Amino acid sequence: MKNSRLVSIIFFVYATISSIGSINCRDNNNLVTNQAALFVFGDSLFDAGNNNYIDTVSSFRSNIWPYGQTTFKQPTGRISDGRLIPDFIAENAWLPLIPPNLQPSNGNNQFIYGVTFASAGAGALVGTLPGMVITLGTQLNNFKNVEKSLRSELGNAVTKRVFSRAVYLFHIGGNDYFYPFSANSSTFQSNSKEKFVDFVIGNTTSVIEELYKMGGRKFGFLNMGPYDCAPNSLIRDRTKIGSCFKPAAELIHMHNKKFPEVLRRLQSELSGFRYALHDYHTSLSERINNPLKYGFKEGKKACCGSGPLRGINTCGNRIGPSQSYELCENVTDYLFFDSSYLTEKAHRQIAELIWSGQPNVTGPYNLKALFELQLT
């Protein structure tokens, strides 16, 4: 416990010093010298609190206790007990915490270090949870607003330099592949599964290409994790508690086969395009199936929730005060914090693989190499 508190204190001191530096350590162009920014796009895995600022249902927000209990000691909007993968990536890159784009206190002094546009529940398709989340296309539009703000203050040349040095981190698609099994999706119903996956990847690719046109050159991606085997998925079929959800697994498999091919094509077609692709499916599957090997006592049961495997999404009474929930005693024993999302401990492990993993884990570059890469 003492070690945990010491780590938290050190983390906040580091974040505070870094934030002060983001305001004061600027040159005449109001640009911090050579620090590469981190711009984050995607869904709940990366949402640092954007959904706190939109009109959506409580189940797509995590601004309630016990979310945030480990590091922040209060809910921040992150769907975890503490920090997310981008938080650890930022720490490794000597950046301040990357805030949600919709946070009112943001300004250009923060944007030059990066910002996250991710939204819990977001998909690459506009028909995924319509009106309840910030879709990937809208996230791109929000990035364009940041571009306008920076160009207004810094000018075109300096803004271009910020964008060309930055790393763009993505995780998107999981909600697209689960939404058709809980609500009507005309796109899913009127197309083959393979074509549906092509639409998801195609929309993602269009955003990548647009960011490239705006100056982006260095991109990081995670493939689709084994969400079919998360606690919530393991209880979808009440006659087979503990069995992975096969209909989603099929779509995830198709995505993970097709997406690397698209990235290789982009690298061959777009001059200067460089990327890191982390095999999230393998790294998370290994922890689900072999938790003790990675320092967890439980790989399939959630720390917070109710029902079998605590797989019902009641953590923090997020679906109503009438729904009680259980909370584990020691969150570090668990891979999953709630019915679908990981603990800070798990995020730290995955972030390290993304940051410095070997090419068979994260390749052809890892995030450390991308941040260090100087492109002319």
Coordinates of C-alpha atoms in Angstrom, one line a residue:
M1 CA 0.0 0.0 0.0
K2 CA 2.8 2.4 0.9
N3 CA 4.6 1.6 -2.4
S4 CA 1.3 2.3 -4.3
R5 CA 0.9 5.7 -2.6
L6 CA 4.5 6.6 -3.3
V7 CA 4.1 5.7 -7.0
S8 CA 1.0 7.9 -7.1
I9 CA 2.7 10.8 -5.5
I10 CA 5.7 10.6 -7.8
F11 CA 3.3 10.4 -10.8
F12 CA 1.4 13.5 -9.8
V13 CA 4.6 15.4 -9.2
Y14 CA 5.9 14.4 -12.6
A15 CA 2.6 15.4 -14.3
T16 CA 2.5 18.7 -12.5
I17 CA 6.1 19.6 -13.5
S18 CA 5.4 18.5 -17.1
S19 CA 2.3 20.6 -17.2
I20 CA 4.1 23.6 -15.9
G21 CA 6.7 23.0 -18.6
S22 CA 4.0 22.9 -21.2
I23 CA 3.1 26.5 -20.3
N24 CA 6.5 28.0 -19.7
C25 CA 9.2 26.2 -21.7
R26 CA 8.3 27.8 -25.0
D27 CA 10.3 29.6 -27.6
N28 CA 9.4 32.8 -29.5
N29 CA 7.0 30.9 -31.7
N30 CA 5.1 29.7 -28.6
L31 CA 6.2 26.2 -29.5
V32 CA 8.1 23.9 -27.1
T33 CA 11.3 23.0 -28.9
N34 CA 11.5 19.4 -30.3
Q35 CA 8.9 17.5 -28.2
A36 CA 6.8 15.2 -30.4
A37 CA 3.1 15.4 -29.7
L38 CA 0.6 12.5 -29.1
F39 CA -2.8 12.7 -30.8
V40 CA -5.2 9.9 -29.8
F41 CA -8.2 8.6 -31.6
G42 CA -10.6 5.8 -30.8
D43 CA -13.0 4.4 -28.3
S44 CA -13.3 3.5 -24.6
L45 CA -9.8 2.0 -24.4
F46 CA -8.4 5.5 -24.9
D47 CA -11.2 7.9 -23.8
A48 CA -9.7 10.1 -21.0
G49 CA -13.1 11.8 -20.4
N50 CA -14.5 13.2 -23.6
N51 CA -17.9 11.6 -22.8
N52 CA -18.1 13.7 -19.7
Y53 CA -18.8 16.6 -22.0
I54 CA -21.4 15.2 -24.3
D55 CA -25.1 14.4 -23.9
T56 CA -25.1 10.6 -23.6
V57 CA -26.4 7.9 -21.3
S58 CA -24.6 7.0 -18.0
S59 CA -23.5 3.7 -19.3
F60 CA -21.1 5.5 -21.7
R61 CA -19.6 7.6 -18.9
S62 CA -17.2 6.7 -16.1
N63 CA -17.4 9.8 -14.0
I64 CA -18.5 7.8 -11.0
W65 CA -16.7 6.0 -8.2
P66 CA -14.9 3.5 -8.1
Y67 CA -13.6 4.4 -11.5
G68 CA -10.3 6.3 -11.1
Q69 CA -9.7 4.9 -7.5
T70 CA -6.2 3.7 -7.9
T71 CA -4.1 6.7 -9.2
F72 CA -6.4 9.6 -9.4
K73 CA -8.4 8.9 -6.2
Q74 CA -11.5 10.2 -8.1
P75 CA -13.3 9.4 -11.3
T76 CA -11.9 11.2 -14.4
G77 CA -14.0 9.6 -17.2
R78 CA -11.4 6.9 -17.9
I79 CA -13.0 3.4 -17.9
S80 CA -10.5 1.8 -15.5
D81 CA -9.4 2.0 -11.9
G82 CA -6.6 4.3 -13.0
R83 CA -4.5 5.2 -16.0
L84 CA -5.1 4.1 -19.6
I85 CA -2.6 3.0 -22.3
P86 CA -2.1 6.5 -23.7
D87 CA -1.3 7.8 -20.2
F88 CA 1.6 5.4 -20.0
I89 CA 2.7 6.1 -23.6
A90 CA 2.8 9.8 -22.7
E91 CA 4.8 9.2 -19.6
N92 CA 7.4 7.2 -21.6
A93 CA 7.5 9.9 -24.2
W94 CA 8.1 12.6 -21.5
L95 CA 4.8 14.2 -22.2
P96 CA 2.3 15.6 -19.7
L97 CA -1.0 13.7 -19.3
I98 CA -2.9 13.8 -22.6
P99 CA -6.3 15.4 -21.8
P100 CA -9.7 14.9 -23.5
N101 CA -10.2 17.3 -26.4
L102 CA -13.5 18.6 -25.0
Q103 CA -11.9 19.6 -21.6
P104 CA -12.8 23.4 -21.4
S105 CA -9.4 24.4 -20.0
N106 CA -7.5 23.2 -23.1
G107 CA -5.5 25.8 -25.1
N108 CA -2.8 25.8 -27.7
N109 CA -0.1 25.4 -25.0
Q110 CA -1.7 21.9 -24.4
F111 CA -2.5 21.1 -28.1
I112 CA 1.2 21.2 -29.0
Y113 CA 1.8 18.2 -26.7
G114 CA -1.3 16.4 -27.9
V115 CA -4.9 15.7 -27.0
T116 CA -7.2 12.7 -27.1
F117 CA -10.3 12.7 -29.2
A118 CA -11.4 9.2 -28.2
S119 CA -14.9 8.5 -27.0
A120 CA -16.3 5.5 -25.1
G121 CA -18.6 3.6 -27.4
A122 CA -17.3 5.2 -30.6
G123 CA -17.0 3.3 -33.8
A124 CA -15.6 3.8 -37.3
L125 CA -19.2 3.7 -38.7
V126 CA -21.7 6.5 -38.2
G127 CA -24.4 3.9 -37.5
T128 CA -22.7 2.5 -34.4
L129 CA -24.5 3.9 -31.3
P130 CA -25.7 7.0 -33.3
G131 CA -26.2 10.2 -31.3
M132 CA -24.6 8.7 -28.2
V133 CA -20.9 8.9 -28.9
I134 CA -18.2 10.9 -30.8
T135 CA -17.8 8.9 -34.0
L136 CA -14.3 8.5 -35.6
G137 CA -15.4 10.9 -38.4
T138 CA -16.4 13.6 -35.8
Q139 CA -13.1 13.0 -34.0
L140 CA -11.3 13.9 -37.2
N141 CA -13.4 17.1 -37.5
N142 CA -12.4 17.9 -33.9
F143 CA -8.8 17.5 -34.9
K144 CA -9.3 19.9 -37.7
N145 CA -10.6 22.4 -35.2
V146 CA -7.3 22.0 -33.3
E147 CA -5.4 22.5 -36.5
K148 CA -7.2 25.8 -37.1
S149 CA -6.4 27.0 -33.6
L150 CA -2.8 26.1 -33.9
R151 CA -2.4 27.7 -37.3
S152 CA -4.0 30.9 -36.1
E153 CA -1.5 31.2 -33.3
L154 CA 1.6 29.5 -34.6
G155 CA 1.3 29.9 -38.4
N156 CA 1.3 27.3 -41.1
A157 CA 5.0 26.3 -41.0
V158 CA 5.2 25.7 -37.2
T159 CA 1.9 23.9 -37.2
K160 CA 3.0 21.6 -40.0
R161 CA 6.1 20.9 -38.0
V162 CA 4.1 19.9 -35.0
F163 CA 1.9 17.6 -37.0
S164 CA 4.8 15.9 -38.9
R165 CA 6.7 15.1 -35.7
A166 CA 3.6 13.9 -33.8
V167 CA 2.5 10.3 -33.3
Y168 CA -1.2 9.4 -34.0
L169 CA -2.4 6.6 -31.9
F170 CA -5.6 4.6 -32.9
H171 CA -7.9 2.0 -31.4
I172 CA -11.3 1.7 -33.1
G173 CA -13.6 -1.0 -34.4
G174 CA -14.6 -3.1 -31.4
N175 CA -17.9 -1.3 -30.9
D176 CA -18.7 -1.7 -34.6
Y177 CA -18.4 -5.4 -34.3
F178 CA -20.5 -5.8 -31.2
Y179 CA -23.3 -3.3 -31.9
P180 CA -25.1 -5.4 -34.5
F181 CA -25.7 -8.1 -31.9
S182 CA -27.5 -5.8 -29.5
A183 CA -29.3 -3.4 -31.9
N184 CA -30.5 -3.2 -35.5
S185 CA -27.7 -2.4 -37.9
S186 CA -28.9 -2.0 -41.5
T187 CA -25.3 -2.0 -42.7
F188 CA -24.6 -5.3 -41.0
Q189 CA -27.9 -6.9 -42.1
S190 CA -27.6 -5.9 -45.8
N191 CA -24.0 -6.9 -46.3
S192 CA -21.8 -10.0 -45.9
K193 CA -19.7 -10.2 -42.8
E194 CA -16.6 -9.7 -44.9
K195 CA -18.0 -6.6 -46.5
F196 CA -19.0 -5.2 -43.2
V197 CA -15.4 -5.5 -41.9
D198 CA -14.3 -3.8 -45.1
F199 CA -16.5 -0.8 -44.3
V200 CA -15.1 -0.6 -40.8
I201 CA -11.5 -0.7 -42.0
G202 CA -12.3 1.5 -45.0
N203 CA -13.7 4.3 -42.7
T204 CA -10.6 4.0 -40.5
T205 CA -8.3 4.2 -43.5
S206 CA -10.0 7.3 -44.8
V207 CA -9.3 9.1 -41.5
I208 CA -5.7 7.9 -41.6
E209 CA -5.3 9.2 -45.1
E210 CA -6.8 12.6 -44.2
L211 CA -4.4 12.9 -41.3
Y212 CA -1.6 12.1 -43.6
K213 CA -2.7 14.9 -45.9
M214 CA -2.7 17.3 -42.9
G215 CA 1.0 16.4 -42.2
G216 CA 0.8 13.2 -40.1
R217 CA 3.5 10.7 -40.8
K218 CA 3.8 8.5 -37.7
F219 CA 0.9 6.2 -36.6
G220 CA 0.4 3.7 -33.9
F221 CA -2.4 1.0 -34.0
L222 CA -3.7 -1.9 -31.9
N223 CA -5.5 -4.7 -33.7
M224 CA -8.8 -6.0 -32.3
G225 CA -8.4 -7.6 -28.9
P226 CA -10.3 -10.8 -27.8
Y227 CA -13.3 -8.9 -26.7
D228 CA -15.4 -12.0 -27.4
C229 CA -13.8 -13.4 -24.2
A230 CA -14.2 -10.4 -21.9
P231 CA -16.4 -11.0 -18.8
N232 CA -19.4 -9.5 -20.4
S233 CA -19.1 -11.6 -23.5
L234 CA -18.5 -14.8 -21.4
I235 CA -22.0 -14.5 -20.0
R236 CA -23.9 -13.5 -23.1
D237 CA -25.1 -17.1 -23.6
R238 CA -26.6 -18.0 -20.1
T239 CA -26.5 -21.7 -21.1
K240 CA -22.8 -21.5 -21.7
I241 CA -21.3 -19.3 -19.0
G242 CA -17.6 -18.9 -19.5
S243 CA -17.7 -19.5 -23.3
C244 CA -16.4 -16.8 -25.6
F245 CA -19.0 -15.0 -27.9
K246 CA -18.3 -16.6 -31.3
P247 CA -20.3 -14.3 -33.6
A248 CA -18.1 -11.4 -32.6
A249 CA -15.0 -13.5 -32.7
E250 CA -15.5 -14.2 -36.4
L251 CA -15.6 -10.4 -37.2
I252 CA -12.6 -9.8 -35.0
H253 CA -10.6 -12.5 -36.8
M254 CA -11.5 -11.0 -40.2
H255 CA -10.4 -7.5 -39.1
N256 CA -7.1 -8.7 -37.7
K257 CA -6.3 -10.5 -41.0
K258 CA -7.3 -7.6 -43.3
F259 CA -6.0 -4.6 -41.3
P260 CA -2.2 -5.4 -41.5
E261 CA -2.6 -5.7 -45.3
V262 CA -4.1 -2.2 -45.5
L263 CA -1.3 -0.7 -43.4
R264 CA 1.4 -2.3 -45.7
R265 CA -0.4 -0.8 -48.7
L266 CA -0.5 2.6 -47.1
Q267 CA 3.2 2.4 -46.4
S268 CA 4.0 1.5 -50.0
E269 CA 1.7 4.3 -51.4
L270 CA 2.3 7.2 -49.0
S271 CA 5.7 8.6 -48.9
G272 CA 7.1 8.9 -45.3
F273 CA 4.2 6.9 -43.8
R274 CA 5.5 4.9 -40.9
Y275 CA 3.5 2.8 -38.4
A276 CA 3.5 0.6 -35.4
L277 CA 0.9 -2.2 -35.1
H278 CA 0.6 -4.0 -31.8
D279 CA -0.8 -7.5 -31.7
Y280 CA -3.3 -6.7 -28.9
H281 CA -5.3 -9.8 -29.6
T282 CA -2.4 -12.0 -28.6
S283 CA -1.1 -10.0 -25.7
L284 CA -4.5 -9.8 -24.1
S285 CA -5.4 -13.4 -24.9
E286 CA -2.3 -14.6 -23.1
R287 CA -3.3 -12.7 -20.0
I288 CA -6.8 -14.0 -20.0
N289 CA -5.7 -17.6 -20.4
N290 CA -2.5 -17.4 -18.2
P291 CA -3.1 -14.7 -15.6
L292 CA -0.6 -16.0 -13.1
K293 CA 2.2 -15.8 -15.6
Y294 CA 1.6 -12.0 -15.8
G295 CA 1.0 -11.4 -12.1
F296 CA -2.8 -11.6 -12.0
K297 CA -4.9 -14.0 -9.9
E298 CA -8.0 -13.6 -12.0
G299 CA -8.1 -13.3 -15.8
K300 CA -11.8 -13.8 -16.6
K301 CA -13.7 -12.4 -13.6
A302 CA -14.0 -8.6 -13.3
C303 CA -13.1 -6.7 -10.2
C304 CA -16.2 -4.6 -10.3
G305 CA -19.7 -5.6 -11.4
S306 CA -22.4 -8.1 -10.6
G307 CA -23.7 -11.5 -11.7
P308 CA -21.6 -14.4 -13.0
L309 CA -17.9 -13.4 -13.4
R310 CA -19.1 -9.9 -12.4
G311 CA -19.9 -9.6 -16.1
I312 CA -23.0 -7.4 -15.8
N313 CA -22.1 -3.8 -16.3
T314 CA -23.3 -2.4 -13.0
C315 CA -20.0 -1.1 -11.7
G316 CA -20.6 2.2 -9.9
N317 CA -24.4 1.8 -10.3
R318 CA -23.8 3.1 -13.8
I319 CA -27.0 1.6 -15.1
G320 CA -29.1 2.8 -12.2
P321 CA -29.1 2.9 -8.3
S322 CA -31.4 -0.1 -8.1
Q323 CA -28.6 -2.3 -9.5
S324 CA -26.1 -3.2 -6.8
Y325 CA -22.5 -4.2 -7.6
E326 CA -19.6 -6.0 -6.0
L327 CA -16.0 -4.5 -5.8
C328 CA -13.0 -6.7 -5.3
E329 CA -10.6 -6.1 -2.4
N330 CA -7.4 -6.0 -4.4
V331 CA -7.7 -4.6 -7.9
T332 CA -4.1 -5.6 -8.8
D333 CA -5.2 -9.2 -8.7
Y334 CA -7.5 -8.7 -11.6
L335 CA -6.9 -8.3 -15.4
F336 CA -10.4 -6.8 -15.9
F337 CA -11.6 -3.9 -13.8
D338 CA -15.3 -4.1 -15.0
S339 CA -17.3 -6.2 -17.3
S340 CA -15.3 -5.1 -20.4
Y341 CA -12.3 -3.0 -19.5
L342 CA -8.9 -3.6 -18.0
T343 CA -7.2 -2.5 -14.8
E344 CA -4.4 0.1 -14.7
K345 CA -2.0 -2.7 -14.0
A346 CA -3.0 -4.4 -17.3
H347 CA -2.9 -1.1 -19.2
R348 CA 0.7 -0.6 -18.0
Q349 CA 1.8 -4.0 -19.2
I350 CA 0.2 -3.5 -22.6
A351 CA 1.6 0.0 -23.0
E352 CA 5.1 -1.3 -22.4
L353 CA 4.6 -3.8 -25.2
I354 CA 3.4 -1.0 -27.5
W355 CA 6.2 1.3 -26.4
S356 CA 9.2 -1.1 -26.7
G357 CA 8.0 -4.5 -28.0
Q358 CA 9.9 -6.5 -30.5
P359 CA 8.7 -6.6 -34.1
N360 CA 6.7 -9.8 -33.6
V361 CA 4.8 -8.0 -30.8
T362 CA 4.7 -4.4 -32.1
G363 CA 6.0 -3.7 -35.6
P364 CA 7.5 -2.8 -38.0
Y365 CA 8.2 0.0 -35.5
N366 CA 7.3 0.3 -31.9
L367 CA 6.1 3.6 -30.3
K368 CA 9.5 4.4 -28.9
A369 CA 11.1 4.2 -32.3
L370 CA 8.4 6.3 -33.8
F371 CA 8.8 9.1 -31.3
E372 CA 12.5 9.1 -31.9
L373 CA 12.2 8.9 -35.7
Q374 CA 13.2 12.1 -37.5
L375 CA 11.5 12.4 -40.9
T376 CA 12.7 14.9 -43.4

